[in-house]
Amino acid sequence: MSKEAEGADNQSATRWKEEEYFYPAKEFTAQANLNDQAVLAGFSLEKFPDYYAGFADMLTWYKPWQKVFDASDAPLWKWFTGGELNASFNCIDRHLPHLANKTAIHFAPEPEGEKIEHITYQELFVKVNEFAALLRDTAKLKRGDRVAIHMPMVAELPIAMLACARLGLIHTVVFGGFSSSACADRVIDSGSRVLITIDAYYRSGKLIDHKVIDDEACQLAAAGGQKVETMLVWQRFAGKYSSAAPPVAGRDIVVGDELKKYYGARVEPEKMRSEDPLFLMYTSGTTGKPKGCQHGTGGYMAYVTAMSGMILDIHPEDCYWCTADIGWITGHSFIVYGPLALGGSTVIYEGVPTYPDAGRNWRIAQDLGVTIFHTAPTAIRSLRKVGPDEPKKYQFKFKLMATVGEPIEPEVWRWFEREIGKGQAVIVDTYWQTETGGFLCSTVPGIAPMKPGSAGPGVPGIHPAIFDEEGNVLPPGAEKAGNICIRNPWPGCMQTVWGDRDRFVANYFGRYNTKRDSKDWRDWPYMTGDGAIQTADGYFRILGRIDDVINVSGHRLGTKEIESAAMMVPEIAEAAVVAVAHEIKGSEPELYVSLKPGVSPSPEIEKKVADAIVFQIGKIAKCRKIWIVPDMPKTRSGKIMRRVLGAISNKGDVGNTSTLANPEIVTEIQNMVSK
Ligand code: WTA
């Protein structure tokens, strides 16, 4: 077994025995978008890339594309070249002739006393046009310019995204919970002159002042060389300004006031080339700063639309609720672009799932008649813990449920199926990444049986394989873990890392490509960075990351990012983050630091480090525990042995430590941690 694969195996707290299949209900299969087994034959590898033409046909094009796939700039693949389209047109305008008065977005505010807002396609059309006109005129932007959006879960967030898309602007949405510093990093890297935000929003019963964070983000961005010239501030309550930070003269525009001037404005959607970028989504990787995954227009839109149909089984008459945050890729692909491109009704819930109690989700589901429920294993674990009897009290009925973001334990899966799915819903465990735009592995819900804990085979069109260290493909049923790679390109894949082609090529293809000049896609398997096992039935069980990324509540955190935040504290000499298994979150970061000579440990230093992490990244990166240790366990060449620290934190076996430069430190740290 390769070193990496072994790492993946060790890292994973989710090894389990083979599970029994579950079969989709006949009622589901009968209505499924894809229920004809024969169709799958069309997705065999020999038929690549032509089978993707059908995906593009789900969109409306201004100008038809000429070529499905263009490999001339390998491995920066181009899709549907020659074609022109607009994402906003595909998500809105094209539905107006038949769906104008149907709900596009249901916005559920967190306070239950506030009414749920139902925005029809016609209303979405009006709102997006008016806001696009304001954006164009006030911010003087042109096609291809970047716009940063730092907003929570409110309907104005997709409105802002769709307005950008309408104008051909590249949006970069920063997760609402990210700190000013994390927002500034993204503003700087993307070169955004405009930042769209909101004054405040509700979370856990409190009205959070959000604009104040973005004032600080603007200062930090300016210090880092990127001035925010215009900040557009939405209001949580119409006509009322709810932030303690007043609008800054000459920079800030309160959207509600300004929009009045644009009553009735209509903006012709820009005719974008298929390969023009649609958005950037930053994500953590192996090295320091987050990288901007650049997603294109035609390929991405075709992919998320097809996946929303085939795997999530969205029909226009469904009420679809994905509980992810739009600030992550799941929200982009499967709250906004995919569901709206299909004319679906998508739910946006502002707050936390357990506010004011553990029945909240089920009241939303019952009131709106949600038919498709898409969530993360961490949310399921938490709902099972705090309100196991709640689902029974409400009359909702899901036809399909999807999970995403992390492996789901079979036991949790079965509880989900029985208690939330009420034994009737089909489940899809969707495995994919920010980089991949849409799903890589999942069962096709109307065709294939489900197996708890396994994501399933590659989705139609995706041909995954497990590679060992030498680049050999391990056959299904090999009972060996390895690196899961995708053998073929696909339209949803990111185009490149924003401004860093070399990083893109090295990161995703560096390991298994042996011919750097090759224009043949067969030479460029995509490396996901996950360890996995493939069983004889072709299903993949994902074991976890093989790189320096940890998964906390389904969110991706780079250990290097947390470590470099800790290193900003002057007293710190070294820092190492490990992932510790957690009942609800899957895992949690725990941090080890050593101090510079002459500095003594103190609670103040610990607090300084904790604050630095929250400031640099945000509360989501908060460490469970910060251990100030006299030294780090190191190899003779001076490399910190994170594996040993991880074993200590997880109360596991540290293995043979005799080859370390300082084996005595291991017992010392163990004593400290076990106290
Ligand atoms: C993990 C989220 C197991 C995996 C869409 C991947 C999963 C990382 C699953 C990407 C799943 C995602 N089963 N693990 N169904 N889905 N992962 O970029 O380690 O936030 O590489 O994208 O989450 O996280 P990201």
XYZ file of C-alpha atoms and ligand atoms in Angstrom:
700
model
C 0.000 0.000 0.000
C 1.305 3.472 -0.822
C 2.364 5.876 1.900
C -0.498 8.182 1.028
C -3.055 5.443 0.865
C -1.880 4.193 4.215
C -2.221 7.722 5.532
C -5.741 7.913 4.194
C -6.570 4.635 5.782
C -5.199 5.595 9.167
C -6.753 8.994 9.027
C -10.183 7.652 8.480
C -12.367 6.946 11.452
C -14.866 5.372 9.106
C -13.909 1.809 8.334
C -16.832 -0.491 8.288
C -17.902 -3.857 7.019
C -19.783 -4.478 3.767
C -23.373 -3.291 4.010
C -26.622 -4.617 2.549
C -28.206 -2.829 -0.391
C -31.358 -0.734 -0.128
C -33.604 -0.464 -3.198
C -35.456 2.635 -4.394
C -39.233 2.632 -3.963
C -41.171 1.831 -7.165
C -43.104 5.047 -6.754
C -39.858 6.989 -6.945
C -38.475 5.093 -9.906
C -41.657 5.590 -11.883
C -41.325 9.358 -11.772
C -37.492 9.621 -11.885
C -35.777 11.776 -14.499
C -33.440 8.899 -15.234
C -34.853 5.408 -14.786
C -33.847 3.617 -17.946
C -30.848 1.408 -17.326
C -30.135 1.259 -21.064
C -29.201 4.934 -21.087
C -26.151 4.211 -18.958
C -24.438 2.315 -21.785
C -24.126 5.634 -23.597
C -21.741 6.822 -20.898
C -18.996 4.252 -21.420
C -15.474 5.617 -21.646
C -15.238 4.810 -25.370
C -18.036 7.286 -25.954
C -16.210 10.155 -24.237
C -16.534 13.104 -24.852
C -19.624 12.893 -27.069
C -21.972 11.841 -24.284
C -21.577 15.301 -22.767
C -23.357 16.886 -25.731
C -26.619 15.841 -24.073
C -25.697 17.866 -20.996
C -25.183 21.004 -23.065
C -28.523 20.417 -24.766
C -30.236 21.023 -21.440
C -29.244 24.698 -21.705
C -30.407 27.492 -23.974
C -27.615 28.851 -26.152
C -27.497 32.138 -28.072
C -25.030 30.571 -30.412
C -24.711 26.798 -30.731
C -21.403 25.293 -29.747
C -19.231 23.700 -32.413
C -17.075 21.280 -30.473
C -17.935 19.329 -27.338
C -14.387 19.146 -26.054
C -11.164 20.943 -26.907
C -7.881 19.547 -25.624
C -5.536 21.978 -27.370
C -4.432 23.622 -24.116
C -4.188 20.424 -22.033
C -4.929 19.998 -19.183
C -6.920 23.248 -19.268
C -9.779 21.620 -21.119
C -12.398 23.683 -22.925
C -16.025 22.650 -23.294
C -18.667 23.441 -25.898
C -16.377 25.852 -27.706
C -17.866 28.275 -30.176
C -21.038 28.435 -28.102
C -22.451 31.509 -26.415
C -24.846 31.655 -23.470
C -25.695 33.458 -20.279
C -26.143 31.733 -16.908
C -28.671 34.277 -15.622
C -30.766 33.844 -18.775
C -30.709 30.082 -18.300
C -31.753 30.349 -14.648
C -34.464 32.971 -15.164
C -35.521 34.367 -18.534
C -35.975 31.097 -20.306
C -38.533 29.972 -17.723
C -40.740 33.045 -18.025
C -42.990 31.791 -20.854
C -44.256 28.878 -18.754
C -43.126 29.333 -15.136
C -43.260 33.103 -14.521
C -45.640 32.776 -11.592
C -44.042 29.787 -9.990
C -41.798 30.189 -6.947
C -38.108 30.271 -7.795
C -36.854 30.984 -4.271
C -38.545 30.421 -0.921
C -36.718 32.532 1.643
C -37.267 31.390 5.236
C -36.039 34.011 7.724
C -34.719 32.670 10.994
C -37.237 34.424 13.281
C -40.380 32.322 13.010
C -42.551 35.403 13.419
C -41.365 36.685 10.031
C -43.214 35.414 6.977
C -41.557 33.111 4.459
C -40.978 35.048 1.255
C -41.911 33.342 -2.026
C -40.113 34.914 -4.960
C -41.568 33.899 -8.310
C -39.497 33.606 -11.474
C -41.064 36.860 -12.670
C -40.089 38.588 -9.415
C -36.596 37.140 -9.584
C -36.344 38.464 -13.134
C -37.320 41.966 -11.974
C -35.009 41.953 -8.959
C -31.999 40.639 -10.858
C -32.485 43.118 -13.685
C -32.855 46.115 -11.416
C -29.884 45.168 -9.299
C -27.787 44.409 -12.397
C -28.563 47.879 -13.739
C -27.507 49.443 -10.450
C -24.320 47.380 -10.346
C -23.409 48.281 -13.923
C -24.014 52.010 -13.505
C -22.668 52.687 -10.046
C -19.650 50.462 -10.048
C -18.613 50.989 -13.687
C -17.761 47.381 -14.261
C -17.034 45.590 -17.507
C -17.189 41.987 -18.626
C -14.627 39.822 -16.902
C -14.197 42.118 -13.874
C -14.385 40.401 -10.501
C -16.922 41.244 -7.816
C -16.622 39.965 -4.253
C -19.805 39.087 -2.391
C -19.662 38.542 1.375
C -23.174 37.682 2.442
C -25.148 35.310 4.635
C -28.084 33.119 3.576
C -30.587 35.645 2.275
C -32.366 35.822 -1.091
C -30.310 38.878 -2.050
C -27.234 36.651 -2.283
C -28.365 34.645 -5.345
C -29.860 37.856 -6.725
C -26.401 39.457 -6.556
C -24.771 36.373 -8.093
C -27.265 36.212 -10.957
C -26.893 39.956 -11.590
C -23.129 39.481 -11.908
C -23.667 36.569 -14.282
C -26.074 38.674 -16.328
C -23.416 41.338 -16.804
C -20.610 38.872 -17.503
C -18.878 39.721 -14.213
C -17.008 37.001 -12.335
C -18.400 36.710 -8.835
C -16.420 35.452 -5.920
C -18.688 34.665 -3.005
C -17.019 34.626 0.388
C -18.759 32.433 2.984
C -20.697 34.773 5.333
C -19.083 33.324 8.439
C -15.566 34.114 7.235
C -13.635 36.833 9.053
C -12.647 40.239 7.696
C -9.156 38.944 7.073
C -10.309 35.894 5.100
C -12.601 38.184 3.075
C -9.753 40.624 2.419
C -7.491 37.794 1.183
C -10.108 36.853 -1.400
C -10.735 40.455 -2.436
C -7.000 40.893 -2.977
C -6.371 37.649 -4.818
C -9.347 38.110 -7.127
C -8.624 41.814 -7.662
C -12.181 42.841 -6.792
C -12.925 46.575 -6.807
C -16.480 46.009 -5.643
C -17.741 44.263 -2.527
C -21.411 43.401 -2.053
C -22.606 42.922 1.498
C -25.569 43.306 3.867
C -25.975 45.311 7.060
C -27.054 42.448 9.312
C -28.643 38.988 9.548
C -30.085 36.577 12.068
C -28.224 33.673 13.517
C -29.255 31.727 16.633
C -31.760 34.398 17.564
C -29.320 37.287 17.378
C -29.157 40.030 14.795
C -25.493 39.938 13.789
C -23.836 43.138 12.584
C -22.183 42.052 9.347
C -21.270 45.328 7.666
C -18.827 46.173 10.419
C -16.762 43.122 9.377
C -16.619 44.308 5.803
C -15.429 47.783 6.764
C -12.475 46.058 8.338
C -12.098 43.792 5.293
C -11.840 46.902 3.085
C -9.077 48.323 5.275
C -7.155 45.073 5.226
C -7.611 44.718 1.471
C -6.362 48.278 0.902
C -3.303 47.539 3.054
C -2.743 44.474 0.894
C -2.895 46.541 -2.309
C -6.521 46.107 -3.406
C -8.789 49.071 -2.848
C -12.516 48.402 -2.630
C -13.880 51.385 -4.527
C -17.535 50.574 -4.099
C -19.345 48.683 -1.394
C -22.987 47.878 -2.049
C -24.897 47.315 1.185
C -28.208 45.444 1.161
C -30.535 45.886 4.138
C -31.948 42.993 6.115
C -35.081 45.060 6.757
C -36.327 47.243 3.901
C -35.900 50.937 4.629
C -34.056 50.342 7.883
C -30.308 50.413 8.360
C -29.308 47.764 10.907
C -25.537 48.114 11.302
C -23.570 50.164 13.820
C -21.116 50.919 11.008
C -22.535 53.832 8.993
C -22.177 53.949 5.195
C -18.780 55.391 4.235
C -19.219 58.501 2.086
C -17.879 58.140 -1.427
C -17.561 54.360 -1.139
C -20.751 52.802 0.201
C -24.134 52.652 -1.450
C -27.213 51.503 0.402
C -28.856 49.273 -2.185
C -32.458 49.807 -1.053
C -32.231 53.583 -1.484
C -30.409 53.443 -4.790
C -32.610 50.730 -6.334
C -35.575 53.109 -6.458
C -33.837 54.865 -9.330
C -33.814 51.613 -11.272
C -37.475 50.780 -11.093
C -38.366 48.943 -14.278
C -34.770 48.728 -15.523
C -33.995 45.781 -17.782
C -30.511 44.589 -18.666
C -29.869 42.507 -21.748
C -27.836 39.448 -20.646
C -24.264 39.476 -21.975
C -23.612 36.807 -24.544
C -20.750 34.967 -22.880
C -18.450 32.509 -24.575
C -18.831 29.002 -23.191
C -15.311 29.092 -21.739
C -15.612 32.540 -20.103
C -15.302 32.246 -16.311
C -18.545 32.426 -14.328
C -17.149 32.544 -10.805
C -14.261 31.909 -8.464
C -14.652 29.823 -5.337
C -11.726 29.767 -2.960
C -10.835 26.560 -1.229
C -8.138 25.207 1.028
C -5.343 23.158 -0.368
C -1.982 21.785 0.593
C -0.097 25.042 0.602
C -0.664 28.268 2.547
C -3.284 30.500 0.968
C -6.633 29.307 -0.349
C -6.740 28.942 -4.117
C -9.359 30.434 -6.367
C -11.048 27.623 -8.296
C -12.134 29.169 -11.585
C -15.339 27.742 -13.004
C -16.436 28.386 -16.574
C -19.859 29.197 -17.948
C -20.964 26.586 -20.505
C -19.265 23.517 -19.067
C -20.175 24.288 -15.471
C -23.795 25.192 -16.226
C -24.298 22.096 -18.366
C -22.829 19.894 -15.674
C -24.754 21.224 -12.684
C -27.995 21.247 -14.649
C -27.569 17.630 -15.715
C -26.583 16.518 -12.213
C -29.532 18.334 -10.647
C -31.776 16.378 -12.982
C -30.156 12.938 -12.965
C -28.995 12.650 -9.374
C -31.103 15.088 -7.342
C -34.107 14.295 -9.533
C -35.361 17.884 -9.486
C -38.527 18.483 -11.514
C -40.131 21.933 -11.784
C -42.939 20.789 -9.484
C -40.552 19.798 -6.691
C -39.780 21.888 -3.668
C -36.084 21.402 -3.173
C -34.173 22.302 -0.035
C -30.432 22.120 0.290
C -29.253 23.158 3.746
C -25.711 24.022 2.646
C -24.536 27.627 2.624
C -24.414 29.389 -0.734
C -20.936 30.542 0.298
C -19.640 27.051 -0.464
C -19.623 25.171 -3.760
C -22.632 23.031 -2.814
C -24.712 26.170 -2.523
C -23.488 27.552 -5.850
C -24.122 24.376 -7.809
C -27.080 22.905 -5.955
C -28.988 25.774 -4.360
C -28.575 28.344 -7.108
C -27.391 27.365 -10.581
C -28.532 23.751 -11.030
C -32.011 23.943 -9.473
C -32.847 27.285 -11.083
C -31.620 26.181 -14.499
C -34.212 23.393 -14.260
C -36.993 25.760 -13.188
C -37.069 24.250 -9.699
C -38.165 25.913 -6.469
C -35.213 26.266 -4.129
C -35.350 27.004 -0.401
C -32.996 29.400 1.343
C -33.060 29.280 5.133
C -31.308 32.085 6.958
C -30.493 30.529 10.290
C -29.312 27.509 12.204
C -31.203 24.195 11.901
C -31.820 23.904 15.639
C -33.155 27.408 16.265
C -35.337 27.865 18.228
C -35.522 24.068 18.674
C -34.690 20.814 16.939
C -38.045 20.771 15.113
C -37.257 23.843 13.026
C -36.093 22.004 9.912
C -39.159 19.798 9.928
C -41.543 22.740 10.255
C -39.941 24.356 7.214
C -40.209 21.046 5.347
C -43.828 20.583 6.377
C -44.922 24.145 5.660
C -43.294 24.327 2.240
C -43.996 20.740 1.198
C -40.329 20.055 0.589
C -39.917 16.950 -1.574
C -36.129 16.833 -1.882
C -33.894 17.346 1.124
C -30.155 17.789 0.652
C -27.900 18.035 3.703
C -24.607 17.031 5.313
C -23.836 14.067 7.580
C -22.773 16.474 10.331
C -26.255 18.025 10.361
C -27.850 14.581 10.489
C -25.666 13.531 13.419
C -26.541 16.692 15.248
C -30.295 16.411 14.621
C -30.219 12.792 15.715
C -28.527 13.787 18.928
C -30.584 16.817 19.899
C -33.999 15.876 18.555
C -34.320 12.188 17.632
C -38.093 12.237 18.102
C -38.751 15.476 16.255
C -39.134 14.201 12.671
C -42.070 11.982 13.701
C -44.056 14.974 14.878
C -44.310 16.573 11.453
C -46.013 15.620 8.219
C -43.356 16.052 5.613
C -42.559 13.488 2.983
C -39.330 13.466 1.047
C -39.026 11.546 -2.191
C -35.257 11.966 -2.236
C -32.571 12.905 0.259
C -28.971 13.715 -0.573
C -25.882 13.938 1.596
C -22.647 15.681 0.758
C -19.334 16.762 2.185
C -18.037 13.867 4.252
C -18.483 10.148 4.671
C -21.674 9.108 6.442
C -21.485 6.282 8.952
C -23.841 3.385 8.001
C -25.575 3.672 11.339
C -26.284 7.359 10.819
C -27.355 6.599 7.236
C -29.913 4.054 8.458
C -31.307 6.467 11.029
C -31.601 9.101 8.303
C -33.390 6.655 6.004
C -35.785 5.408 8.674
C -36.560 8.514 10.721
C -36.221 11.380 8.271
C -36.867 9.525 5.044
C -39.667 7.645 6.832
C -38.536 4.534 5.012
C -39.755 5.968 1.692
C -37.122 8.366 0.443
C -34.302 7.411 -1.877
C -30.871 8.504 -0.657
C -27.902 9.645 -2.708
C -24.499 10.044 -1.044
C -22.804 12.520 -3.353
C -19.016 12.636 -3.390
C -17.319 15.615 -5.063
C -15.290 18.773 -4.440
C -15.146 22.529 -4.918
C -12.814 21.874 -7.838
C -15.120 19.432 -9.581
C -18.144 21.734 -9.845
C -20.585 18.843 -9.516
C -20.834 15.216 -8.476
C -18.160 12.600 -9.084
C -19.663 9.562 -7.368
C -23.236 8.760 -6.446
C -25.818 6.149 -7.255
C -28.388 7.118 -9.896
C -31.434 7.211 -7.614
C -34.008 5.723 -9.975
C -31.744 2.888 -11.096
C -29.061 1.750 -8.692
C -29.401 0.318 -5.193
C -28.005 2.305 -2.279
C -25.326 1.002 0.042
C -24.975 2.801 3.381
C -21.542 4.378 3.754
C -20.614 4.116 0.065
C -20.959 7.015 -2.306
C -21.543 4.588 -5.159
C -19.977 4.318 -8.607
C -18.954 7.274 -10.754
C -22.002 9.276 -11.856
C -22.893 8.843 -15.558
C -19.934 10.142 -17.547
C -17.383 10.012 -14.710
C -14.866 7.163 -14.717
C -13.057 7.055 -11.397
C -10.263 4.640 -10.587
C -8.078 3.914 -7.608
C -4.417 4.546 -8.347
C -1.574 3.199 -6.282
C 1.730 4.966 -5.647
C 3.194 3.909 -8.996
C 0.182 4.941 -10.981
C -1.216 1.440 -11.412
C -4.955 1.126 -11.369
C -6.245 -1.144 -8.618
C -9.126 -3.298 -9.856
C -12.552 -3.175 -8.156
C -12.606 -5.503 -5.154
C -8.851 -5.188 -4.581
C -9.528 -4.475 -0.916
C -6.721 -1.970 -0.936
C -7.025 1.732 -0.409
C -5.436 4.128 -2.851
C -5.861 7.537 -4.397
C -9.151 8.067 -6.146
C -8.612 9.747 -9.506
C -10.886 10.537 -12.424
C -9.665 9.127 -15.697
C -11.586 11.430 -18.007
C -12.170 15.197 -18.099
C -15.722 16.447 -17.485
C -17.443 19.791 -18.119
C -17.961 20.767 -14.455
C -14.290 20.674 -13.583
C -12.604 23.938 -12.646
C -10.757 25.543 -15.537
C -7.641 26.500 -13.596
C -6.511 28.093 -10.349
C -7.182 31.812 -10.719
C -3.941 33.376 -11.897
C -1.865 30.279 -11.253
C -1.855 27.726 -14.020
C 1.251 25.998 -12.689
C -0.381 25.384 -9.344
C -3.412 23.902 -11.080
C -1.341 21.535 -13.195
C 0.985 20.527 -10.355
C -1.743 20.041 -7.782
C -4.219 17.970 -9.706
C -2.208 16.311 -12.438
C 1.412 16.529 -11.279
C 1.502 13.124 -9.725
C 0.100 10.808 -12.374
C 0.832 12.617 -15.625
C 4.060 11.423 -17.142
C 3.942 13.344 -20.421
C 3.719 17.052 -19.740
C 3.310 17.949 -23.413
C 0.582 15.481 -24.137
C -2.662 16.720 -25.649
C -4.319 13.364 -25.056
C -6.734 13.453 -22.126
C -5.884 9.837 -21.301
C -2.524 11.041 -20.036
C -4.065 13.407 -17.508
C -5.958 11.625 -14.743
C -7.349 14.126 -12.244
C -6.172 13.487 -8.679
C -8.845 14.263 -6.113
C -6.612 14.103 -3.045
C -8.874 11.588 -1.351
C -8.143 8.042 -0.309
C -10.781 5.459 -1.240
C -11.537 1.789 -1.629
C -13.528 0.308 -4.501
C -15.564 -2.796 -3.787
C -16.266 -5.519 -6.349
C -19.638 -3.972 -7.253
C -17.822 -0.848 -8.420
C -18.932 1.298 -5.494
C -16.458 3.691 -3.900
C -16.086 4.200 -0.205
C -14.335 7.477 0.467
C -11.863 7.345 3.343
C -10.762 10.960 3.617
C -8.094 13.381 2.502
C -4.539 12.287 1.890
C -3.209 15.842 2.023
C -3.133 18.601 4.628
C -6.819 19.245 4.487
C -9.181 18.391 7.312
C -12.915 18.122 7.144
C -14.792 19.796 9.986
C -18.571 19.513 9.781
C -18.203 18.970 6.055
C -16.171 22.173 5.673
C -12.727 22.064 4.284
C -9.929 23.602 6.318
C -6.279 23.701 5.383
C -4.055 22.743 8.299
C -1.423 25.050 6.825
C -3.833 27.978 7.033
C -4.481 27.387 10.725
C -0.796 26.868 11.379
C 0.212 30.042 9.606
C -2.429 31.988 11.578
C -0.878 30.644 14.794
C 2.582 31.588 13.561
C 1.472 35.219 13.336
C 1.714 35.306 17.132
C 5.286 36.482 17.805
C 5.919 34.059 20.678
C 5.211 30.970 18.561
C 8.097 29.009 17.070
C 6.281 26.065 15.490
C 2.694 24.968 14.986
C 1.099 21.704 13.915
C -2.581 20.943 13.430
C -4.108 17.491 13.627
C -7.652 16.248 13.116
C -9.383 14.687 16.104
C -12.434 12.479 15.642
C -15.647 14.158 16.798
C -19.067 12.596 17.266
C -21.028 15.298 15.431
C -18.539 17.245 13.342
C -16.667 14.241 11.973
C -13.422 15.821 13.046
C -12.115 18.879 14.813
C -8.751 20.596 14.601
C -6.429 20.420 17.565
C -3.310 22.547 17.603
C 0.152 21.938 18.999
C 2.515 24.907 19.322
C 6.023 25.306 20.627
C 7.388 28.613 21.850
C 10.450 30.613 20.952
C 13.414 30.285 23.328
C 13.019 32.280 26.517
C 9.196 32.430 26.313
C 7.195 30.588 28.982
C 3.797 29.030 28.389
C 0.805 30.997 29.656
C -2.967 31.152 29.170
C -2.418 34.575 27.523
C -0.340 33.056 24.742
C -2.962 30.370 24.250
C -5.641 33.036 23.935
C -3.513 35.070 21.520
C -3.209 32.016 19.276
C -6.942 31.258 19.479
C -7.776 34.881 18.614
C -5.318 34.919 15.715
C -7.067 31.908 14.160
C -10.527 33.423 14.487
C -9.209 36.699 13.055
C -7.368 35.143 10.113
C -9.984 32.580 9.141
C -13.138 32.764 11.237
C -14.888 30.866 13.999
C -15.198 27.715 11.893
C -11.454 27.135 12.292
C -11.531 27.340 16.093
C -9.376 24.595 17.594
C -10.770 22.226 20.176
C -7.616 22.576 22.211
C -4.295 24.370 21.903
C -1.411 22.494 23.486
C 1.758 24.425 24.244
C 4.458 21.770 24.096
C 8.164 21.964 24.957
C 9.075 20.592 21.511
C 7.477 18.838 18.536
C 8.195 15.178 17.752
C 10.527 15.357 14.760
C 12.294 13.150 12.296
C 16.071 13.349 12.164
C 15.749 15.671 9.210
C 13.641 18.022 11.331
C 10.195 17.284 9.912
C 7.333 17.576 12.411
C 5.648 14.191 12.812
C 1.995 15.170 12.596
C 1.050 11.518 12.432
C 2.422 10.997 15.947
C 0.616 14.077 17.264
C -2.596 12.895 15.602
C -2.293 9.510 17.310
C -1.755 11.205 20.676
C -4.808 13.447 20.238
C -6.973 10.553 19.121
C -5.691 8.374 21.961
C -4.429 5.925 19.388
C -1.247 3.978 18.856
C 1.749 6.232 18.169
C 3.589 3.354 16.534
C 7.332 3.023 16.474
C 8.913 6.306 17.559
C 12.455 5.065 18.053
C 13.635 6.599 14.794
C 12.605 10.111 15.828
C 15.239 12.676 16.693
C 13.559 13.196 20.082
C 11.502 10.111 21.018
C 11.302 11.174 24.691
C 9.036 14.083 23.778
C 6.273 11.694 22.732
C 5.708 10.400 26.268
C 5.937 13.908 27.643
C 3.179 15.127 25.290
C 1.109 12.002 25.923
C 1.192 12.702 29.650
C 0.151 16.262 29.067
C -2.754 15.357 26.793
C -4.086 12.463 28.845
C -4.357 14.573 32.018
C -15.000 15.289 1.183
C -17.740 19.696 -1.004
C -17.018 11.373 1.638
C -13.815 14.769 0.388
C -18.694 19.290 -2.127
C -13.600 15.875 -0.630
C -16.779 13.536 0.915
C -13.921 17.105 0.153
C -18.071 13.483 0.303
C -14.373 18.240 -0.720
C -18.819 12.274 0.429
C -17.185 15.431 -0.076
N -18.250 11.242 1.100
N -16.274 12.484 1.575
N -20.038 12.139 -0.076
N -18.276 14.672 -0.297
N -16.280 14.771 0.669
O -14.358 21.136 -1.625
O -12.701 14.652 1.249
O -15.814 21.532 0.401
O -12.286 15.921 -1.155
O -16.588 20.172 -1.541
O -14.977 16.703 1.041
O -14.832 19.320 0.045
P -15.377 20.632 -0.666
